Amino acid sequence: MQKTGLIVAALAGVSAFAMPAAAQGQRGDVIANQYICFFHPEAVPRGLARVAAEGAARPNGGRVMHVYTTAARGFSVYASERGVQQMVAKNPGIERCKADRVVDLGPSPTKGPPFGGTPTPTPTSEVRWDITRVNGGVDMSTKTAWIIDTGVDLDHPDLVVDTGRSVNFVSKGKDTGPDDLNGHGTHVAGTIAAKKNGKGMAGVAPGSTVVAVRVLDRNGSGSWSDVLAGIDYVAKNAAAGDVANMSLGGGADSDIDNAVINASNGIDANGNDLNKHVFFTLAAGNESDDANNHSPARANGPYIYTISAIDVDDKWAYFSNYGNPPIDFAEPGYSIYSTYKDGGYATLSGTSMAAPHAAGILMLGPIKSGGTVADDPDTNKDIIGVH
């Protein structure tokens, strides 16, 4: 069938449905009446993707939430199950649709400082054990760190945030804008790039620019459709050699994995070369489980780094996921002090805290070996990454 016919066919209807409410449910749960749809390769040109998606939904009251043009090719839609089935049947340009699911920050460690812990006082020295362990805290990078997370405190005095490129993809609830109402994304950003200014703490690549790509709400919860929008945004806007950090996850999802792989390799969903690569650092997860059971942690590629966690003694963090592949390096992830929402600081634990150490290192250059984790629970000892 010719491309033109597929484009026209993709403009037919989907049943009307009410506007979505705030995201609810546990990680991996299906989100009612919310779907991710993918176009057939080459069926809908990138420039017409939004036209095709809106044209399929609007005539019958459906609501398009996101349109994906680069790391993936398709859209997310809020509609009834029957409406989506009818849309796919009437539109040969749409390859398939699937139910959207809940994604989040992962389980908080049961011992040690958890996510959302009480903000802690500013210490007298900005030199942190974890930053020193990875040989960071000295040099600033000219590259940009893209924080795909709960947002970033846009006016935190210890961070350089590019507010012009910062965006919000949270499609449900009352949260608007890329500002961090949770604290997690700001903590990640500080580990990567907090200023070396005698206040708070200095990140691995201190003073480097960060961009907030908000995909999770104030409760640290979201959807795969929102996360996919964040990945797609980075694929379109990041420069060659930039770093994107994803300290979040859910169950295994090949479409999310493929989007990360495409964005990192600098190719679009149809295999076209974007003439760049972007490093992705991924939290292994906090389930004490095989990382191969979780996305995006299980994604693999030459510019993708999945990170497990260690403590101050280079010992395995009890909560960390394991498995080689996909895990590439271990980094400090236990009792990590960093920037927090509302201009504050907090001490948190998790592989969410480990991954941004690797991101900061990649901002400065290649990751080198700084020894191995002796008590790694699998048969391959993870390498401790350093600058």
Short mmCIF file of C-alpha atoms in Angstrom, two decimals:
data_model
loop_
_atom_site.label_atom_id
_atom_site.label_comp_id
_atom_site.label_asym_id
_atom_site.label_seq_id
_atom_site.Cartn_x
_atom_site.Cartn_y
_atom_site.Cartn_z
CA MET A 1 0.00 0.00 0.00
CA GLN A 2 1.26 3.49 -0.83
CA LYS A 3 2.33 5.81 1.98
CA THR A 4 -0.26 8.42 0.95
CA GLY A 5 -3.10 5.99 1.47
CA LEU A 6 -1.78 5.05 4.89
CA ILE A 7 -1.54 8.68 5.93
CA VAL A 8 -5.11 9.45 4.91
CA ALA A 9 -6.42 6.29 6.56
CA ALA A 10 -4.72 7.23 9.84
CA LEU A 11 -7.00 10.26 10.11
CA ALA A 12 -10.20 8.29 10.82
CA GLY A 13 -11.96 8.15 14.18
CA VAL A 14 -11.73 6.93 17.73
CA SER A 15 -14.66 6.79 20.14
CA ALA A 16 -15.25 9.71 22.49
CA PHE A 17 -14.17 9.39 26.10
CA ALA A 18 -13.77 11.57 29.17
CA MET A 19 -10.57 13.43 30.09
CA PRO A 20 -8.06 11.42 32.14
CA ALA A 21 -7.84 11.72 35.91
CA ALA A 22 -4.69 11.63 38.04
CA ALA A 23 -2.51 8.53 37.61
CA GLN A 24 -3.23 5.80 40.11
CA GLY A 25 -2.13 2.24 40.75
CA GLN A 26 1.04 0.32 41.44
CA ARG A 27 4.05 -0.13 39.19
CA GLY A 28 3.12 -2.21 36.17
CA ASP A 29 -0.63 -1.76 36.55
CA VAL A 30 -2.62 -1.07 33.40
CA ILE A 31 -3.87 2.53 33.25
CA ALA A 32 -7.52 2.45 32.30
CA ASN A 33 -8.46 3.94 28.93
CA GLN A 34 -4.93 5.00 28.09
CA TYR A 35 -2.98 3.53 25.16
CA ILE A 36 0.28 3.85 23.26
CA CYS A 37 -0.04 3.43 19.50
CA PHE A 38 2.68 2.92 16.91
CA PHE A 39 2.62 3.78 13.22
CA HIS A 40 3.85 1.30 10.64
CA PRO A 41 7.43 2.10 9.58
CA GLU A 42 7.36 4.74 6.83
CA ALA A 43 3.56 4.87 6.96
CA VAL A 44 3.35 8.36 8.43
CA PRO A 45 6.20 10.81 7.80
CA ARG A 46 7.66 12.47 10.86
CA GLY A 47 6.28 15.86 9.91
CA LEU A 48 2.74 14.53 9.63
CA ALA A 49 2.74 12.39 12.78
CA ARG A 50 0.81 14.93 14.85
CA VAL A 51 -1.64 15.60 12.05
CA ALA A 52 -2.30 11.87 11.72
CA ALA A 53 -2.66 11.33 15.47
CA GLU A 54 -4.96 14.30 16.07
CA GLY A 55 -6.97 13.48 12.99
CA ALA A 56 -7.57 9.96 14.27
CA ALA A 57 -8.76 11.14 17.69
CA ARG A 58 -10.48 14.50 17.51
CA PRO A 59 -13.46 13.78 15.24
CA ASN A 60 -14.87 11.43 17.87
CA GLY A 61 -13.68 13.16 21.04
CA GLY A 62 -10.54 11.16 21.76
CA ARG A 63 -7.61 12.94 23.41
CA VAL A 64 -4.08 12.63 22.06
CA MET A 65 -1.56 13.07 24.88
CA HIS A 66 1.84 12.75 23.19
CA VAL A 67 3.13 12.32 19.64
CA TYR A 68 6.42 10.47 19.12
CA THR A 69 8.50 11.27 16.05
CA THR A 70 12.10 10.26 16.69
CA ALA A 71 13.02 7.55 19.22
CA ALA A 72 9.62 6.02 18.45
CA ARG A 73 6.98 6.77 15.83
CA GLY A 74 3.42 6.98 17.10
CA PHE A 75 1.26 8.61 19.77
CA SER A 76 -0.51 8.06 23.09
CA VAL A 77 -4.24 8.47 23.38
CA TYR A 78 -6.96 8.53 26.03
CA ALA A 79 -9.95 6.57 24.72
CA SER A 80 -12.10 3.53 25.37
CA GLU A 81 -10.84 0.06 24.52
CA ARG A 82 -13.50 -0.29 21.84
CA GLY A 83 -12.60 3.08 20.39
CA VAL A 84 -8.96 2.12 20.07
CA GLN A 85 -9.86 -1.19 18.44
CA GLN A 86 -11.99 0.65 15.90
CA MET A 87 -9.23 3.16 15.27
CA VAL A 88 -6.69 0.43 14.51
CA ALA A 89 -9.16 -1.47 12.30
CA LYS A 90 -9.92 1.62 10.22
CA ASN A 91 -6.35 2.93 9.94
CA PRO A 92 -3.75 0.75 8.20
CA GLY A 93 -1.15 3.39 9.05
CA ILE A 94 -1.40 2.36 12.69
CA GLU A 95 0.52 -0.84 13.31
CA ARG A 96 -0.71 -1.56 16.84
CA CYS A 97 -1.82 -0.08 20.14
CA LYS A 98 -1.18 -1.36 23.64
CA ALA A 99 -2.37 -0.50 27.12
CA ASP A 100 -0.32 2.10 28.97
CA ARG A 101 1.09 1.12 32.38
CA VAL A 102 2.25 2.73 35.62
CA VAL A 103 5.95 3.49 36.03
CA ASP A 104 7.66 4.99 39.07
CA LEU A 105 10.86 5.57 41.02
CA GLY A 106 10.90 1.96 42.21
CA PRO A 107 10.73 0.62 45.75
CA SER A 108 12.49 2.69 48.36
CA PRO A 109 15.22 0.89 50.33
CA THR A 110 13.92 -0.42 53.66
CA LYS A 111 17.16 0.41 55.47
CA GLY A 112 19.07 3.65 55.23
CA PRO A 113 17.74 6.99 53.97
CA PRO A 114 14.71 6.34 51.70
CA PHE A 115 13.28 8.34 48.83
CA GLY A 116 11.37 11.28 50.19
CA GLY A 117 13.41 11.28 53.40
CA THR A 118 13.55 14.30 55.64
CA PRO A 119 15.79 16.99 54.13
CA THR A 120 19.11 17.11 55.97
CA PRO A 121 21.15 20.12 57.11
CA THR A 122 23.92 21.50 54.95
CA PRO A 123 27.26 19.99 56.06
CA THR A 124 30.27 22.16 56.74
CA SER A 125 32.14 20.77 53.71
CA GLU A 126 30.83 20.29 50.17
CA VAL A 127 33.25 17.38 49.61
CA ARG A 128 31.24 14.14 49.66
CA TRP A 129 32.60 10.60 50.01
CA ASP A 130 30.76 9.36 46.95
CA ILE A 131 32.00 12.13 44.67
CA THR A 132 35.56 11.57 45.90
CA ARG A 133 35.20 7.81 45.33
CA VAL A 134 34.53 8.30 41.62
CA ASN A 135 37.28 10.94 41.24
CA GLY A 136 34.76 13.70 40.59
CA GLY A 137 34.04 17.15 41.96
CA VAL A 138 36.77 19.02 40.13
CA ASP A 139 36.06 19.66 36.45
CA MET A 140 33.00 21.21 34.80
CA SER A 141 31.72 19.79 31.51
CA THR A 142 30.54 21.64 28.42
CA LYS A 143 28.01 18.87 27.80
CA THR A 144 24.43 18.87 29.04
CA ALA A 145 22.78 16.38 31.41
CA TRP A 146 19.13 15.60 30.62
CA ILE A 147 17.29 14.51 33.79
CA ILE A 148 14.34 12.27 32.83
CA ASP A 149 12.69 12.21 36.23
CA THR A 150 10.36 14.17 38.56
CA GLY A 151 11.70 17.50 37.28
CA VAL A 152 14.42 19.70 38.75
CA ASP A 153 14.22 22.60 41.20
CA LEU A 154 14.57 25.28 38.52
CA ASP A 155 15.99 27.98 40.79
CA HIS A 156 18.07 25.89 43.18
CA PRO A 157 21.12 28.03 44.08
CA ASP A 158 23.48 25.07 43.71
CA LEU A 159 22.40 24.09 40.18
CA VAL A 160 22.72 25.49 36.66
CA VAL A 161 19.37 24.63 35.07
CA ASP A 162 18.58 25.42 31.44
CA THR A 163 14.97 26.46 32.00
CA GLY A 164 14.44 27.24 28.33
CA ARG A 165 14.90 23.61 27.32
CA SER A 166 13.30 22.12 30.44
CA VAL A 167 9.89 20.54 29.79
CA ASN A 168 7.03 18.71 31.48
CA PHE A 169 5.44 15.58 30.00
CA VAL A 170 3.26 14.60 32.96
CA SER A 171 -0.05 14.25 31.15
CA LYS A 172 -2.37 13.69 34.10
CA GLY A 173 -3.18 15.43 37.35
CA LYS A 174 -2.68 19.01 38.45
CA ASP A 175 1.10 19.16 38.12
CA THR A 176 2.31 21.60 35.48
CA GLY A 177 5.75 22.74 34.42
CA PRO A 178 9.19 21.12 34.83
CA ASP A 179 9.77 22.28 38.43
CA ASP A 180 10.39 19.40 40.85
CA LEU A 181 7.62 18.90 43.42
CA ASN A 182 9.05 15.58 44.63
CA GLY A 183 12.78 16.13 45.20
CA HIS A 184 14.09 13.00 43.48
CA GLY A 185 15.01 14.60 40.16
CA THR A 186 16.75 17.50 41.90
CA HIS A 187 18.77 15.00 43.95
CA VAL A 188 19.85 13.24 40.76
CA ALA A 189 20.79 16.56 39.14
CA GLY A 190 22.93 17.59 42.10
CA THR A 191 24.95 14.38 42.07
CA ILE A 192 25.74 15.01 38.44
CA ALA A 193 26.38 18.73 38.42
CA ALA A 194 25.94 20.70 41.68
CA LYS A 195 28.19 23.76 41.68
CA LYS A 196 31.55 23.87 43.40
CA ASN A 197 30.77 27.10 45.23
CA GLY A 198 31.46 26.35 48.89
CA LYS A 199 27.80 25.57 49.57
CA GLY A 200 25.94 22.30 49.97
CA MET A 201 27.85 19.80 47.86
CA ALA A 202 29.73 19.60 44.57
CA GLY A 203 28.61 17.15 41.88
CA VAL A 204 30.76 14.83 39.80
CA ALA A 205 30.91 17.45 37.03
CA PRO A 206 30.30 20.58 39.14
CA GLY A 207 28.56 23.53 37.55
CA SER A 208 27.56 21.70 34.36
CA THR A 209 24.21 22.46 32.77
CA VAL A 210 21.20 20.25 33.49
CA VAL A 211 17.82 20.11 31.74
CA ALA A 212 14.67 18.96 33.50
CA VAL A 213 12.66 16.44 31.48
CA ARG A 214 9.74 15.85 33.81
CA VAL A 215 7.90 12.54 33.31
CA LEU A 216 6.88 11.68 36.90
CA ASP A 217 4.48 13.52 39.20
CA ARG A 218 4.97 14.85 42.71
CA ASN A 219 4.42 11.32 44.06
CA GLY A 220 7.13 9.87 41.83
CA SER A 221 4.57 8.09 39.65
CA GLY A 222 3.80 8.29 35.95
CA SER A 223 3.18 6.28 32.83
CA TRP A 224 5.20 4.64 30.09
CA SER A 225 3.55 7.03 27.62
CA ASP A 226 4.98 10.03 29.50
CA VAL A 227 8.39 8.40 29.83
CA LEU A 228 8.43 7.63 26.11
CA ALA A 229 7.71 11.31 25.44
CA GLY A 230 10.74 12.24 27.56
CA ILE A 231 13.02 9.83 25.70
CA ASP A 232 11.71 11.14 22.38
CA TYR A 233 12.39 14.73 23.47
CA VAL A 234 15.99 13.91 24.34
CA ALA A 235 16.46 12.08 21.04
CA LYS A 236 15.32 15.20 19.17
CA ASN A 237 17.09 17.86 21.22
CA ALA A 238 20.25 16.52 22.87
CA ALA A 239 23.61 17.21 21.26
CA ALA A 240 26.18 14.58 20.43
CA GLY A 241 27.93 13.40 23.60
CA ASP A 242 25.27 14.71 26.00
CA VAL A 243 24.10 12.43 28.82
CA ALA A 244 20.53 11.43 29.78
CA ASN A 245 19.85 9.88 33.18
CA MET A 246 16.83 7.65 33.88
CA SER A 247 16.52 6.78 37.56
CA LEU A 248 13.09 5.17 37.16
CA GLY A 249 11.60 1.93 35.94
CA GLY A 250 8.88 -0.62 35.57
CA GLY A 251 8.35 -4.10 34.23
CA ALA A 252 9.95 -5.33 31.04
CA ASP A 253 8.83 -3.27 28.04
CA SER A 254 10.54 -3.75 24.69
CA ASP A 255 9.17 -0.51 23.22
CA ILE A 256 10.78 1.55 25.98
CA ASP A 257 14.01 -0.42 25.60
CA ASN A 258 14.02 0.19 21.84
CA ALA A 259 13.39 3.90 22.29
CA VAL A 260 16.39 4.20 24.63
CA ILE A 261 18.51 2.19 22.18
CA ASN A 262 17.45 4.40 19.26
CA ALA A 263 18.04 7.64 21.16
CA SER A 264 21.45 6.53 22.41
CA ASN A 265 22.61 5.33 19.01
CA GLY A 266 21.41 8.49 17.31
CA ILE A 267 18.99 6.82 14.94
CA ASP A 268 15.28 7.38 14.59
CA ALA A 269 12.55 4.74 14.77
CA ASN A 270 12.92 4.07 11.06
CA GLY A 271 16.67 3.58 11.26
CA ASN A 272 17.66 6.96 9.84
CA ASP A 273 20.98 8.31 11.11
CA LEU A 274 20.70 11.45 13.26
CA ASN A 275 24.49 11.89 13.16
CA LYS A 276 24.95 11.85 16.92
CA HIS A 277 24.97 9.57 19.92
CA VAL A 278 23.70 10.34 23.42
CA PHE A 279 24.85 8.50 26.53
CA PHE A 280 22.08 7.03 28.70
CA THR A 281 22.65 6.06 32.34
CA LEU A 282 19.97 3.79 33.79
CA ALA A 283 19.29 2.81 37.39
CA ALA A 284 19.43 -0.99 37.75
CA GLY A 285 16.50 -0.94 40.21
CA ASN A 286 15.97 -1.59 43.91
CA GLU A 287 14.15 -4.94 43.89
CA SER A 288 17.16 -7.19 44.71
CA ASP A 289 16.24 -8.86 41.45
CA ASP A 290 17.73 -9.60 38.04
CA ALA A 291 17.85 -6.30 36.15
CA ASN A 292 16.84 -8.18 32.99
CA ASN A 293 13.29 -8.21 34.39
CA HIS A 294 13.01 -4.41 34.34
CA SER A 295 12.91 -1.62 31.79
CA PRO A 296 14.69 0.52 30.90
CA ALA A 297 17.41 -1.11 33.04
CA ARG A 298 17.65 -4.10 30.70
CA ALA A 299 18.27 -1.98 27.58
CA ASN A 300 21.69 -2.62 26.08
CA GLY A 301 23.85 -0.70 23.64
CA PRO A 302 27.31 0.86 23.20
CA TYR A 303 26.17 4.18 24.69
CA ILE A 304 23.90 2.75 27.42
CA TYR A 305 25.13 2.17 30.97
CA THR A 306 23.02 0.32 33.55
CA ILE A 307 24.24 1.03 37.08
CA SER A 308 24.08 -1.00 40.30
CA ALA A 309 24.78 0.43 43.77
CA ILE A 310 27.50 0.15 46.41
CA ASP A 311 28.00 1.66 49.86
CA VAL A 312 30.85 3.67 51.38
CA ASP A 313 32.91 0.49 51.87
CA ASP A 314 32.57 -0.62 48.22
CA LYS A 315 30.16 -3.32 49.35
CA TRP A 316 27.07 -4.35 47.46
CA ALA A 317 24.00 -2.30 48.39
CA TYR A 318 21.52 -4.91 49.64
CA PHE A 319 18.62 -3.48 47.60
CA SER A 320 20.39 -3.27 44.25
CA ASN A 321 19.37 -5.29 41.22
CA TYR A 322 22.07 -7.41 39.60
CA GLY A 323 22.97 -9.22 36.38
CA ASN A 324 25.69 -8.90 33.74
CA PRO A 325 24.37 -8.02 31.24
CA PRO A 326 22.74 -5.54 31.44
CA ILE A 327 24.66 -3.99 34.37
CA ASP A 328 27.82 -2.21 33.24
CA PHE A 329 29.14 -0.50 36.38
CA ALA A 330 28.49 -0.08 40.09
CA GLU A 331 28.48 3.38 41.68
CA PRO A 332 27.83 4.83 45.15
CA GLY A 333 24.13 4.60 45.98
CA TYR A 334 23.82 4.37 49.76
CA SER A 335 23.37 7.45 51.98
CA ILE A 336 24.01 9.93 49.18
CA TYR A 337 23.76 13.63 50.06
CA SER A 338 22.65 15.96 47.28
CA THR A 339 20.43 18.86 46.30
CA TYR A 340 16.69 18.64 46.91
CA LYS A 341 13.47 20.49 46.13
CA ASP A 342 12.76 23.99 47.48
CA GLY A 343 16.43 24.91 47.49
CA GLY A 344 17.29 22.23 50.05
CA TYR A 345 19.46 19.14 50.42
CA ALA A 346 18.67 15.56 51.41
CA THR A 347 20.33 12.18 51.95
CA LEU A 348 18.78 9.35 49.90
CA SER A 349 19.65 5.76 48.95
CA GLY A 350 18.95 3.71 45.84
CA THR A 351 20.27 2.79 42.42
CA SER A 352 18.58 6.08 41.49
CA MET A 353 21.43 7.71 43.36
CA ALA A 354 24.07 5.46 41.77
CA ALA A 355 23.20 6.08 38.11
CA PRO A 356 23.85 9.86 38.16
CA HIS A 357 27.41 9.25 39.35
CA ALA A 358 28.00 7.45 36.06
CA ALA A 359 26.25 10.27 34.22
CA GLY A 360 28.61 12.80 35.76
CA ILE A 361 31.63 10.71 34.84
CA LEU A 362 30.45 10.43 31.23
CA MET A 363 30.05 14.21 31.14
CA LEU A 364 33.80 14.39 31.74
CA GLY A 365 35.03 11.45 29.67
CA PRO A 366 35.04 7.66 29.54
CA ILE A 367 34.29 5.57 32.63
CA LYS A 368 37.35 3.77 33.98
CA SER A 369 37.71 0.86 36.37
CA GLY A 370 38.10 1.69 40.03
CA GLY A 371 38.04 -1.88 41.31
CA THR A 372 35.28 -4.44 41.66
CA VAL A 373 32.46 -5.22 44.08
CA ALA A 374 33.65 -8.25 46.03
CA ASP A 375 30.23 -9.36 47.30
CA ASP A 376 28.28 -9.03 44.05
CA PRO A 377 25.39 -11.54 44.30
CA ASP A 378 25.84 -12.88 40.77
CA THR A 379 28.87 -14.65 39.32
CA ASN A 380 30.28 -11.56 37.59
CA LYS A 381 31.72 -8.86 39.82
CA ASP A 382 30.52 -5.42 38.85
CA ILE A 383 33.23 -2.88 38.06
CA ILE A 384 33.18 0.30 40.15
CA GLY A 385 33.22 3.15 37.63
CA VAL A 386 35.43 6.19 38.16
CA HIS A 387 36.58 9.22 36.18
#
